[in-house]
mmCIF file of C-alpha atoms in Angstrom:
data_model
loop_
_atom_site.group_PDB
_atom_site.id
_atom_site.type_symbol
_atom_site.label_atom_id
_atom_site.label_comp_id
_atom_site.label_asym_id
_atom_site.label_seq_id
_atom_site.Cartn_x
_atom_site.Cartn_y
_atom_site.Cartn_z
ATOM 1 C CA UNK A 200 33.519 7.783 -8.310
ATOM 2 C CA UNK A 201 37.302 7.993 -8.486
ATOM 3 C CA UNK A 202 38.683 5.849 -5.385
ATOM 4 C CA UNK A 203 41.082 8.791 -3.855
ATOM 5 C CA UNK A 204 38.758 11.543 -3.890
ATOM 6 C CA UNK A 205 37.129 12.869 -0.909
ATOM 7 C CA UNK A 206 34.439 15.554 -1.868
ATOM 8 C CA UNK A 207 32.456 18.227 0.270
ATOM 9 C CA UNK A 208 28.506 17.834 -0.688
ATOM 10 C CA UNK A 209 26.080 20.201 0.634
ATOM 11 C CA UNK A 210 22.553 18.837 0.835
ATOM 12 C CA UNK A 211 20.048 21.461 1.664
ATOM 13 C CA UNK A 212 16.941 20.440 3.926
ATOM 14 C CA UNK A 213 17.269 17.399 6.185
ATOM 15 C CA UNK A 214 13.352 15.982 5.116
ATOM 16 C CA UNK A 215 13.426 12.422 4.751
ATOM 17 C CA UNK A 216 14.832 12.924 1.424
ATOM 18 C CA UNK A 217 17.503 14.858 1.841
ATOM 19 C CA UNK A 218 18.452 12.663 4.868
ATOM 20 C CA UNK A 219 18.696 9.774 2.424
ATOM 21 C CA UNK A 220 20.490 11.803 0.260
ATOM 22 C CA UNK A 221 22.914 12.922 2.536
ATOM 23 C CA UNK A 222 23.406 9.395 3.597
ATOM 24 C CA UNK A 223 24.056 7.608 -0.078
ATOM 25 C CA UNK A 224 26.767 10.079 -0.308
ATOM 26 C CA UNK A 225 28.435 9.988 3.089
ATOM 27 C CA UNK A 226 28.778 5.993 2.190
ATOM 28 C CA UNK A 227 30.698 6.692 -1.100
ATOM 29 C CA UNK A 228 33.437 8.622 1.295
ATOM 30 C CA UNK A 229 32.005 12.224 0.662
ATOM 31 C CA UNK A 230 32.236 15.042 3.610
ATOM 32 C CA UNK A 231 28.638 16.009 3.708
ATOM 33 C CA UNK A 232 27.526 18.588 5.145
ATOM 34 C CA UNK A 233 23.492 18.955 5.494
ATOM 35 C CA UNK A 234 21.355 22.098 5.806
ATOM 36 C CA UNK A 235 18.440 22.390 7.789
ATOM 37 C CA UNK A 236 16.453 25.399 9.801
ATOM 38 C CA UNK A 237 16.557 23.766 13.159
ATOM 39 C CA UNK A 238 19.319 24.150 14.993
ATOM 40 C CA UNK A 239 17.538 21.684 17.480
ATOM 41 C CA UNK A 240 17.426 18.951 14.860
ATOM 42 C CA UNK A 241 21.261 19.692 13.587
ATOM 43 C CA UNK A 242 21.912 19.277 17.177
ATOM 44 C CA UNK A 243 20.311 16.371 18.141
ATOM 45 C CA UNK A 244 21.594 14.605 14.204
ATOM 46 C CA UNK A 245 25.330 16.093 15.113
ATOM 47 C CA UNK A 246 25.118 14.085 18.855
ATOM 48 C CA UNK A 247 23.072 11.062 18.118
ATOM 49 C CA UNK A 248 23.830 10.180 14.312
ATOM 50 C CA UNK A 249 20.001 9.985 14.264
ATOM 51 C CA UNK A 250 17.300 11.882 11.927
ATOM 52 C CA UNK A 251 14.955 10.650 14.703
ATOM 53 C CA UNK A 252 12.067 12.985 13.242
ATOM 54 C CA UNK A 253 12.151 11.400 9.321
ATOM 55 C CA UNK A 254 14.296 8.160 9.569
ATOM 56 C CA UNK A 255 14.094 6.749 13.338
ATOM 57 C CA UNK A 256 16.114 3.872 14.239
ATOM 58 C CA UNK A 257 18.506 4.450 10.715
ATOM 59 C CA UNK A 258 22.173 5.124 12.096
ATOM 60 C CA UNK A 259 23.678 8.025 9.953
ATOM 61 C CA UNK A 260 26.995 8.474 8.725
ATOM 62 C CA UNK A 261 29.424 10.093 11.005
ATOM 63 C CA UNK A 262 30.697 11.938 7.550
ATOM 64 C CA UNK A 263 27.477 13.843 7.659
ATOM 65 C CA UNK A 264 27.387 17.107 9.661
ATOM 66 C CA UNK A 265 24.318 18.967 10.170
ATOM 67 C CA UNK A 266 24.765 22.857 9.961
ATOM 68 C CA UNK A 267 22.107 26.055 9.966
ATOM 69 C CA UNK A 268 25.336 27.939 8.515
ATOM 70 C CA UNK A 269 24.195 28.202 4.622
ATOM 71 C CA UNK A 270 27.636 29.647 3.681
ATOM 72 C CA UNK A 271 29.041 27.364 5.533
ATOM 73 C CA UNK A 272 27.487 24.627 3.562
ATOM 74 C CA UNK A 273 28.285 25.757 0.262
ATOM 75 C CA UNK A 274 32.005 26.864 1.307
ATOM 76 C CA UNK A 275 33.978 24.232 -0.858
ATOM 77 C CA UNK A 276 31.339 22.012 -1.585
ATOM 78 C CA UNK A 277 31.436 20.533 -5.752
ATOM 79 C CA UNK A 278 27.657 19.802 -5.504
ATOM 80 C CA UNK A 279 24.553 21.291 -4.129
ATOM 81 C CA UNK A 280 21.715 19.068 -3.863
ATOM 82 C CA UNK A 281 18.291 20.888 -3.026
ATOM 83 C CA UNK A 282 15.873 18.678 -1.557
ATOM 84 C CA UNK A 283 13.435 21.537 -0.585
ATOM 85 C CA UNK A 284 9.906 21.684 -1.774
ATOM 86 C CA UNK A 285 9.460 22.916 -5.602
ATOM 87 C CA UNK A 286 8.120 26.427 -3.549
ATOM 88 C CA UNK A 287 11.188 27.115 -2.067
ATOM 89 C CA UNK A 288 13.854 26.638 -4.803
ATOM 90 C CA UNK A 289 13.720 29.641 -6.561
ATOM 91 C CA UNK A 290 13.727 32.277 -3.752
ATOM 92 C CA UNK A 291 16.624 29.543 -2.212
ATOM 93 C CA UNK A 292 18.599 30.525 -5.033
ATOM 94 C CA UNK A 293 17.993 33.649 -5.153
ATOM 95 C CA UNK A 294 19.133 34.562 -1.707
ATOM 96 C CA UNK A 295 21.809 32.365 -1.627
ATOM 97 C CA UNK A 296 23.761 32.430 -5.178
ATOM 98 C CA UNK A 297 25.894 35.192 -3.484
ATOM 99 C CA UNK A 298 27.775 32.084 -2.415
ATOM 100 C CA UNK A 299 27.849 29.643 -5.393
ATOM 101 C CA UNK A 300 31.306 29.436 -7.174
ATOM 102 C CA UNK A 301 32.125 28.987 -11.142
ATOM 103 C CA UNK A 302 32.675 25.378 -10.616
ATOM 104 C CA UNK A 303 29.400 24.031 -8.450
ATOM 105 C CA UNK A 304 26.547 22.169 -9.458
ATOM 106 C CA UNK A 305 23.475 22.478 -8.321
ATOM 107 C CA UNK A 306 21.352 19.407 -8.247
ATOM 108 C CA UNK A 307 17.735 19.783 -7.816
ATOM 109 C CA UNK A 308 15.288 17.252 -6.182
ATOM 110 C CA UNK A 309 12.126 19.414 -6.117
ATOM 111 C CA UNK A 310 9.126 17.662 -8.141
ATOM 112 C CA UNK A 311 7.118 20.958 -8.976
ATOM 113 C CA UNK A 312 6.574 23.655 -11.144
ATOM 114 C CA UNK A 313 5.955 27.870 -11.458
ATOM 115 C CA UNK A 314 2.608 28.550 -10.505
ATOM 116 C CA UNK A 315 3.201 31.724 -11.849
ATOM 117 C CA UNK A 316 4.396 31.449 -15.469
ATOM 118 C CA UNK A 317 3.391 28.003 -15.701
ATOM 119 C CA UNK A 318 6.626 26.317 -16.794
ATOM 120 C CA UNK A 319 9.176 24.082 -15.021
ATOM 121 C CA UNK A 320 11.898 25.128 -12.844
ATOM 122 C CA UNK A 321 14.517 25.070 -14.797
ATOM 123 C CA UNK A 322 12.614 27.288 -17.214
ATOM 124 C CA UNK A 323 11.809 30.036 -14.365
ATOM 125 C CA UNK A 324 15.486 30.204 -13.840
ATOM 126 C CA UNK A 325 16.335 30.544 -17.351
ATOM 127 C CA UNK A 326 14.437 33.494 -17.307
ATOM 128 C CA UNK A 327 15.919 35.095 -14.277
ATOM 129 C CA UNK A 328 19.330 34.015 -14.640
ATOM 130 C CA UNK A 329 20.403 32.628 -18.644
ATOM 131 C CA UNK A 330 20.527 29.702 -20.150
ATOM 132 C CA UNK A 331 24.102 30.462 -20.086
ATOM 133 C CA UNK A 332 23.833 29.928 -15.823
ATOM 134 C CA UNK A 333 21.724 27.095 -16.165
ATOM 135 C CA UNK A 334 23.632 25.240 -18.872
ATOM 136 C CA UNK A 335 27.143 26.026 -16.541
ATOM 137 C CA UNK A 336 25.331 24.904 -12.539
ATOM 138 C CA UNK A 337 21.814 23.212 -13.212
ATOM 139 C CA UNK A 338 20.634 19.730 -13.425
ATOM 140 C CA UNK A 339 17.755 17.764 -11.479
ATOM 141 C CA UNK A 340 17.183 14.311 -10.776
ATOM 142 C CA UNK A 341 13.835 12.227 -10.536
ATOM 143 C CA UNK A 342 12.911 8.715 -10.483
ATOM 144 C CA UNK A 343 11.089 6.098 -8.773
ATOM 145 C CA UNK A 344 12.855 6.506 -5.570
ATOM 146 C CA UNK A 345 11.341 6.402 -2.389
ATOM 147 C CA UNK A 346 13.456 7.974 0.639
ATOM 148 C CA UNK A 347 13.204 4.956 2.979
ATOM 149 C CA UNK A 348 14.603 2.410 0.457
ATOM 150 C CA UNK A 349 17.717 4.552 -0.977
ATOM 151 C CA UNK A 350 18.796 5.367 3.067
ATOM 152 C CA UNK A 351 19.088 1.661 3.665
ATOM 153 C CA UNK A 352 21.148 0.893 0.160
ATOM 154 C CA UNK A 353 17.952 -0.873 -1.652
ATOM 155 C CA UNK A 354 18.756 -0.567 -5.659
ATOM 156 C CA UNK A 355 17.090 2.751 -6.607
ATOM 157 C CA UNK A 356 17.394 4.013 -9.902
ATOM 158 C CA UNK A 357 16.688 8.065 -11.300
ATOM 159 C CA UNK A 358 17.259 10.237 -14.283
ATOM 160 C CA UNK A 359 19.541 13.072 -14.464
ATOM 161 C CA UNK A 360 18.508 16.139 -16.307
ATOM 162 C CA UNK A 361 21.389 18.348 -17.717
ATOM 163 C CA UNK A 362 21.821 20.252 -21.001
ATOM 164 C CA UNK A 363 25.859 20.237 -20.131
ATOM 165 C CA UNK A 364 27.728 16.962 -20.508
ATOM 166 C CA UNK A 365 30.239 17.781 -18.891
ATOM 167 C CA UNK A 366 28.508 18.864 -15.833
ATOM 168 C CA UNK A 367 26.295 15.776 -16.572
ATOM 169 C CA UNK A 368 29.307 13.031 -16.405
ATOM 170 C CA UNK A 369 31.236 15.087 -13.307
ATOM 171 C CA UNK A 370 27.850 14.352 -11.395
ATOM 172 C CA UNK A 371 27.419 10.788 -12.259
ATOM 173 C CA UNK A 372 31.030 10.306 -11.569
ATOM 174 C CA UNK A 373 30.740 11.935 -8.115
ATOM 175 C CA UNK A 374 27.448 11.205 -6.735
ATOM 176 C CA UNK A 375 26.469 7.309 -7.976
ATOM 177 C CA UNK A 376 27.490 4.011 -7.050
ATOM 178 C CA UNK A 377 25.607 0.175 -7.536
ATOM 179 C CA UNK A 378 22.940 1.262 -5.100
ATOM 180 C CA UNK A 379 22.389 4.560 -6.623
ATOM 181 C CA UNK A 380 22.199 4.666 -10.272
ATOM 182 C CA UNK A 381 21.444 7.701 -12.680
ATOM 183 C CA UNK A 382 20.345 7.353 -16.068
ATOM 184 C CA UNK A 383 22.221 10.713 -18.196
ATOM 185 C CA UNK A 384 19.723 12.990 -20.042
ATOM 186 C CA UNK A 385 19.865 16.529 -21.977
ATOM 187 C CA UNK A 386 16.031 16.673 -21.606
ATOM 188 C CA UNK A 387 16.113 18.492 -18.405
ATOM 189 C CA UNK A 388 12.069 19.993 -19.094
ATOM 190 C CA UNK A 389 11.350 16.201 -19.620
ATOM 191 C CA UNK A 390 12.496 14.600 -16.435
ATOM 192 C CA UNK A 391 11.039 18.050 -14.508
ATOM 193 C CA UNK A 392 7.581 17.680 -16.069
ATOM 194 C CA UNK A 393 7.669 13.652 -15.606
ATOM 195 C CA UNK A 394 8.253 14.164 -11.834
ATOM 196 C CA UNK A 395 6.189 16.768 -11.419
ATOM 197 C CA UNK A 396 3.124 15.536 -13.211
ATOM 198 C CA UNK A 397 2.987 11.906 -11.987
ATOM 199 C CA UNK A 398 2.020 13.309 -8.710
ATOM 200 C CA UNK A 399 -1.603 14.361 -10.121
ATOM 201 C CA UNK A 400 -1.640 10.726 -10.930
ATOM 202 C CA UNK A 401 -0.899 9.817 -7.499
ATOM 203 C CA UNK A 402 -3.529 11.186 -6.541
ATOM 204 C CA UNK A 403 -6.352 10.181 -8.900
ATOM 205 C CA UNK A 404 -5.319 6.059 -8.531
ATOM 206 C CA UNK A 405 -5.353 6.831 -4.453
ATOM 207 C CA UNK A 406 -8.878 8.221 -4.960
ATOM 208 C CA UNK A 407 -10.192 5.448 -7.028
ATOM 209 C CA UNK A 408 -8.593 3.171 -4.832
ATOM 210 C CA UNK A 409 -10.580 4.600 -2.212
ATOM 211 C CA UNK A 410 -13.914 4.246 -3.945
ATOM 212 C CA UNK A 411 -13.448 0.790 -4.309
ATOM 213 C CA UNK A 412 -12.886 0.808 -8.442
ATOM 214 C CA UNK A 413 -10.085 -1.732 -8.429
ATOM 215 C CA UNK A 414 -6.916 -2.639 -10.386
ATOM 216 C CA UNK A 415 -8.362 -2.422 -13.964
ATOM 217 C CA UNK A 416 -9.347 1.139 -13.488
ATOM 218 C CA UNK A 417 -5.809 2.244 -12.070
ATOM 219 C CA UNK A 418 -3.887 0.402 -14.557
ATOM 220 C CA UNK A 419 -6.111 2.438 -17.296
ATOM 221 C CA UNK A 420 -5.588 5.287 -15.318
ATOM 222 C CA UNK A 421 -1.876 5.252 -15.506
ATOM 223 C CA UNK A 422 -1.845 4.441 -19.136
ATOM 224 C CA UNK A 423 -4.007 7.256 -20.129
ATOM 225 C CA UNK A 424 -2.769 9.378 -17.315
ATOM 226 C CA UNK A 425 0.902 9.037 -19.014
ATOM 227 C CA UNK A 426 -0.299 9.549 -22.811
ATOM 228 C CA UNK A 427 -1.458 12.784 -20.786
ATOM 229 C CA UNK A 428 1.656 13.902 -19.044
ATOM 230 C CA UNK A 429 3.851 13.448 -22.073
ATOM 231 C CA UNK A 430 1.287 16.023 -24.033
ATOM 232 C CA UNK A 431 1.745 18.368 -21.244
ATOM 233 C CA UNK A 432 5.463 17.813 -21.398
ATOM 234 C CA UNK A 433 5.764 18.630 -25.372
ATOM 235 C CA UNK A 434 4.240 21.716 -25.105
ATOM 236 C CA UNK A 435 6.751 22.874 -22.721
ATOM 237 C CA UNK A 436 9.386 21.377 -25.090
ATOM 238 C CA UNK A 437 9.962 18.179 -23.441
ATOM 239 C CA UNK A 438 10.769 14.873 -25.770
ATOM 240 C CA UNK A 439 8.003 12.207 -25.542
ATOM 241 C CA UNK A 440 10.665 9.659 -25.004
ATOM 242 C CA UNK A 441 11.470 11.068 -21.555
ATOM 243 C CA UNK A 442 8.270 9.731 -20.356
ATOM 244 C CA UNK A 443 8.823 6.402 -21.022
ATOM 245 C CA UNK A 444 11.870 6.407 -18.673
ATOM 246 C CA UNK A 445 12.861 6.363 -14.698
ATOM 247 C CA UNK A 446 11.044 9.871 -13.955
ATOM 248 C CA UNK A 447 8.072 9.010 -16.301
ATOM 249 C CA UNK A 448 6.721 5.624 -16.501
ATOM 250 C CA UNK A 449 8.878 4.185 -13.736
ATOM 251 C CA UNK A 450 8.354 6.966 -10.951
ATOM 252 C CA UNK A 451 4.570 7.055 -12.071
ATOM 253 C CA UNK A 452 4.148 3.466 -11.384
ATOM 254 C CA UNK A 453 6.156 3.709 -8.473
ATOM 255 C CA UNK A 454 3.949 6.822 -6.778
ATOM 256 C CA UNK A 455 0.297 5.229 -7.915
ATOM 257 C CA UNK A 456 0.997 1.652 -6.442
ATOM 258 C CA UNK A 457 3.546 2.148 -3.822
ATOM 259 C CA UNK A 458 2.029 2.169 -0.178
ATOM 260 C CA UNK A 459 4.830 4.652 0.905
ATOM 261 C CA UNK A 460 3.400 7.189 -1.564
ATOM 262 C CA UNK A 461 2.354 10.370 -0.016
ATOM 263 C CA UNK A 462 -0.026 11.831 -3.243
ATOM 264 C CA UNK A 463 -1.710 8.274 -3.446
ATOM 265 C CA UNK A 464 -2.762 8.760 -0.103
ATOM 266 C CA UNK A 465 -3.891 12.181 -0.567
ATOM 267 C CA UNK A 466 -6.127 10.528 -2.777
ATOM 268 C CA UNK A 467 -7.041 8.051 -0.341
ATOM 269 C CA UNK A 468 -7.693 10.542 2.172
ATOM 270 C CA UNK A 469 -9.967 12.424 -0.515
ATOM 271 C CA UNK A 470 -12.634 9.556 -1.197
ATOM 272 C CA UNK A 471 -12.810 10.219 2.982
ATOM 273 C CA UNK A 472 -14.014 13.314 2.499
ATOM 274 C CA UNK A 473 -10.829 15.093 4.004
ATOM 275 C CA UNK A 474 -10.246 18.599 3.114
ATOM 276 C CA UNK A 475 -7.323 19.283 1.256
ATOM 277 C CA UNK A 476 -6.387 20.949 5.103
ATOM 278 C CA UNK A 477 -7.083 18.424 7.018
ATOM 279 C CA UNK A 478 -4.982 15.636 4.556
ATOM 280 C CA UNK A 479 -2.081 17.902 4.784
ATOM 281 C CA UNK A 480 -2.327 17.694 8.365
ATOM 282 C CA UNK A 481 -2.465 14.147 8.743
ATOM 283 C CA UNK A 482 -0.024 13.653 5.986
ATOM 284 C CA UNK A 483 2.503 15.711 7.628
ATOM 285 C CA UNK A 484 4.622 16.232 4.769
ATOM 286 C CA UNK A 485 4.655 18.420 1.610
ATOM 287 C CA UNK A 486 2.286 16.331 -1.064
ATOM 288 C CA UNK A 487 3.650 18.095 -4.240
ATOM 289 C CA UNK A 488 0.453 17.192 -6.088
ATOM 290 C CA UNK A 489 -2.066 18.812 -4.878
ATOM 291 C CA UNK A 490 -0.133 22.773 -6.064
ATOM 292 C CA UNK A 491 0.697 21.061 -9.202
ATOM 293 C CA UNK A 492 -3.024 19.809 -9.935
ATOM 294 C CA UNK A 493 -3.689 23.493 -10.358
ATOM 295 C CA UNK A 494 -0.620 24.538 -12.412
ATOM 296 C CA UNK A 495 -0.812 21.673 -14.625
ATOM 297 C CA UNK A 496 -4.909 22.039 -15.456
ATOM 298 C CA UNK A 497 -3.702 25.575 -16.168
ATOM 299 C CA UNK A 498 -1.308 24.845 -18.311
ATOM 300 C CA UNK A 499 -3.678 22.403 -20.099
ATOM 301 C CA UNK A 500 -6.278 25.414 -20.486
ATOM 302 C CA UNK A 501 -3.254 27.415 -22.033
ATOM 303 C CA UNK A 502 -2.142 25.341 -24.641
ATOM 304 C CA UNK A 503 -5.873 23.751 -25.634
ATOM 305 C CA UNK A 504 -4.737 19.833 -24.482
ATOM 306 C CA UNK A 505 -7.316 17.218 -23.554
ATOM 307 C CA UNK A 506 -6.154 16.258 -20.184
ATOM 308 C CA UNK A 507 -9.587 14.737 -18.389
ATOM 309 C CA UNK A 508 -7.596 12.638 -15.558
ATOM 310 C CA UNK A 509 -5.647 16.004 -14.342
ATOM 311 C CA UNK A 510 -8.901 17.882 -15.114
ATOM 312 C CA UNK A 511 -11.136 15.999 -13.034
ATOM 313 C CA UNK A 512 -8.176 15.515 -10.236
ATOM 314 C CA UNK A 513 -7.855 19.598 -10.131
ATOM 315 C CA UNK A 514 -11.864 19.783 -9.501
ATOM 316 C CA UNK A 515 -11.705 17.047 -7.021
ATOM 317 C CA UNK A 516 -9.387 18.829 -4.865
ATOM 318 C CA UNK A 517 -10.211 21.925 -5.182
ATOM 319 C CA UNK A 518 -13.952 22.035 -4.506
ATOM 320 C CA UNK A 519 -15.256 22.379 -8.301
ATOM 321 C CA UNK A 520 -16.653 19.300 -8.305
ATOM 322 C CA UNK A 521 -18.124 16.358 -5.469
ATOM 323 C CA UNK A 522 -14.998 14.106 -5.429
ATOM 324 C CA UNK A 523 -17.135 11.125 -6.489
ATOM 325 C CA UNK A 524 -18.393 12.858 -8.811
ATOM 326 C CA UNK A 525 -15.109 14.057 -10.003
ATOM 327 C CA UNK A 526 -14.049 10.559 -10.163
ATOM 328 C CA UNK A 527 -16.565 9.340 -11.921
ATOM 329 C CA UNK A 528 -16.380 11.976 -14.882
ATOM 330 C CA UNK A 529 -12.980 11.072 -14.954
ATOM 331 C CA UNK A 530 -12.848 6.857 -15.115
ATOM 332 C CA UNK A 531 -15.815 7.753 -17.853
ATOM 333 C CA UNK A 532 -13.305 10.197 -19.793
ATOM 334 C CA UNK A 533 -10.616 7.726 -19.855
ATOM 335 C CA UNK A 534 -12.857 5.136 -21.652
ATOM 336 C CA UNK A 535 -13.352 7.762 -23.842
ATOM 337 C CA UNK A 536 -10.475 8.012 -24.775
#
């Protein structure tokens, strides 16, 4: 970041991601104005420098100002970061691009794909929009970076995911510093399918933690599980070498170990017996993995890949199969292998 520049950044949702977000950006000097639907929370963030609800006892910036004003947010701001759930970020843009200017980026967060045409993100928008409007606004960062860490300045590390180098290095420039590094990519589908589809792994490793099958399984388990992802990844046009990165291997490792991980313990909560209900409500927090266990074994049906670890995961949660069962099968497929 250049020393004398003071830029507006618009964060949009105040999660516990977007929090940390907005804070790794306030401390680099940036104006940063944060979006979020409750004008309660913007209120009580505004008066007490607190996110009380996602990050108690972390004093925030006094550069960050919480808003429910979305034009307000955008209104001069050089970059956009979306840290909504991977549900929301297409209709977000949609009603909102009346606002976006020639010269904003629009970084995306979201670790999810289309349920409906079965592709990634930037690939829906491609559709609705151009290449030409993704290539000029779009990139997306992912990574093994848990929320908690990055808001108190531990050294996190993500890809960034842009087909314009330009765009790409004005981001970098802008939004990084020794605390928050990002590693520069054109293989946008590959860091989008990476964070996406470690999540399904998440939540396999949680479930045979759960049973009791110990660290040899998981550690097979996240080797097959990424010779799995990458497959899943070419066919959508992603380069293999992607997956051997920050948001393959390094947030997959990061998401089936970590105990802060919210789709390992949706996993953990599975071998319970928990409904996929009653985990969300204990969770309290979007678990990205359990919509992309069905888009992902869909996508495997579509384009004939062998895929037994998100196979037996999608059955697991969604009552095709006894979860021990499911388990089973699926430590017996990866010996298979």
């Amino acid at each position: 970041m250049m020393e004398n520049s003071i830029t507006k950044i618009a964060v949009i949702g105040g999660g516990s991601w977007g929090t940390a977000l907005a804070q790794s950006q306030a401390k680099m000097g940036h104006s940063v104005w944060l979006w979020l639907r409750n004008s309660d929370l913007c209120e009580s963030i505004n008066q007490s420098q607190l996110n009380s609800k996602y990050h108690p006892g972390v004093p925030l910036s006094p550069r960050i100002q919480a808003n429910t004003d979305v034009e307000a947010c955008y209104q001069d701001a050089s970059v956009i970061f979306l840290a909504l759930p991977s549900s929301e970020i297409v209709e977000w843009i949609e009603e909102t691009k009346i606002y976006l200017r020639l010269d904003q980026s629009i970084v995306c967060t979201a670790k999810g794909l289309d349920l409906l045409h079965l592709q990634t993100l930037s690939q829906k928008l491609g559709r609705i929009y151009g290449d030409r409007w993704l290539h000029q606004h779009f990139a997306t960062i992912s990574g093994p970076s848990f929320a908690s860490e990055l808001i108190r300045d531990l050294p996190t590390a993500v890809d960034i995911g842009c087909t314009n180098p330009e765009v790409r290095n004005k981001l970098i420039s802008l939004c990084t510093n020794p605390h928050f590094q990002w590693s520069p990519t054109e293989d946008l589908v590959g860091v989008e399918m990476g964070g996406a589809l470690k999540n399904i792994l998440a939540i396999a490793s949680g479930a045979c933690e759960g049973f009791g099958l110990g660290e040899n399984a998981r550690a097979a388990l996240m080797t097959k599980g990424l010779e799995e992802i990458s497959r899943l990844g070419q066919a959508l046009g992603a380069k293999p070498q992607t997956f051997f990165g920050l948001s393959g291997m390094g947030d997959l490792i990061l998401t089936c170990t970590g105990e802060q991980s919210r789709n390992r313990r949706v996993g953990l909560l599975l071998a319970q017996g928990l409904s996929i209900k009653e985990i969300l409500s204990t969770i309290g927090q979007t678990a990205e993995g359990i919509r992309c266990a069905k888009i992902a074994y869909d996508i495997s049906i579509r384009h004939n890949i062998q895929s037994p670890i998100i196979e037996q995961t999608y059955h697991a949660l969604y009552g095709q199969k006894d979860v021990k069962q499911a388990i089973g099968d699926l430590i017996h497929a990866i010996h298979l292998q």
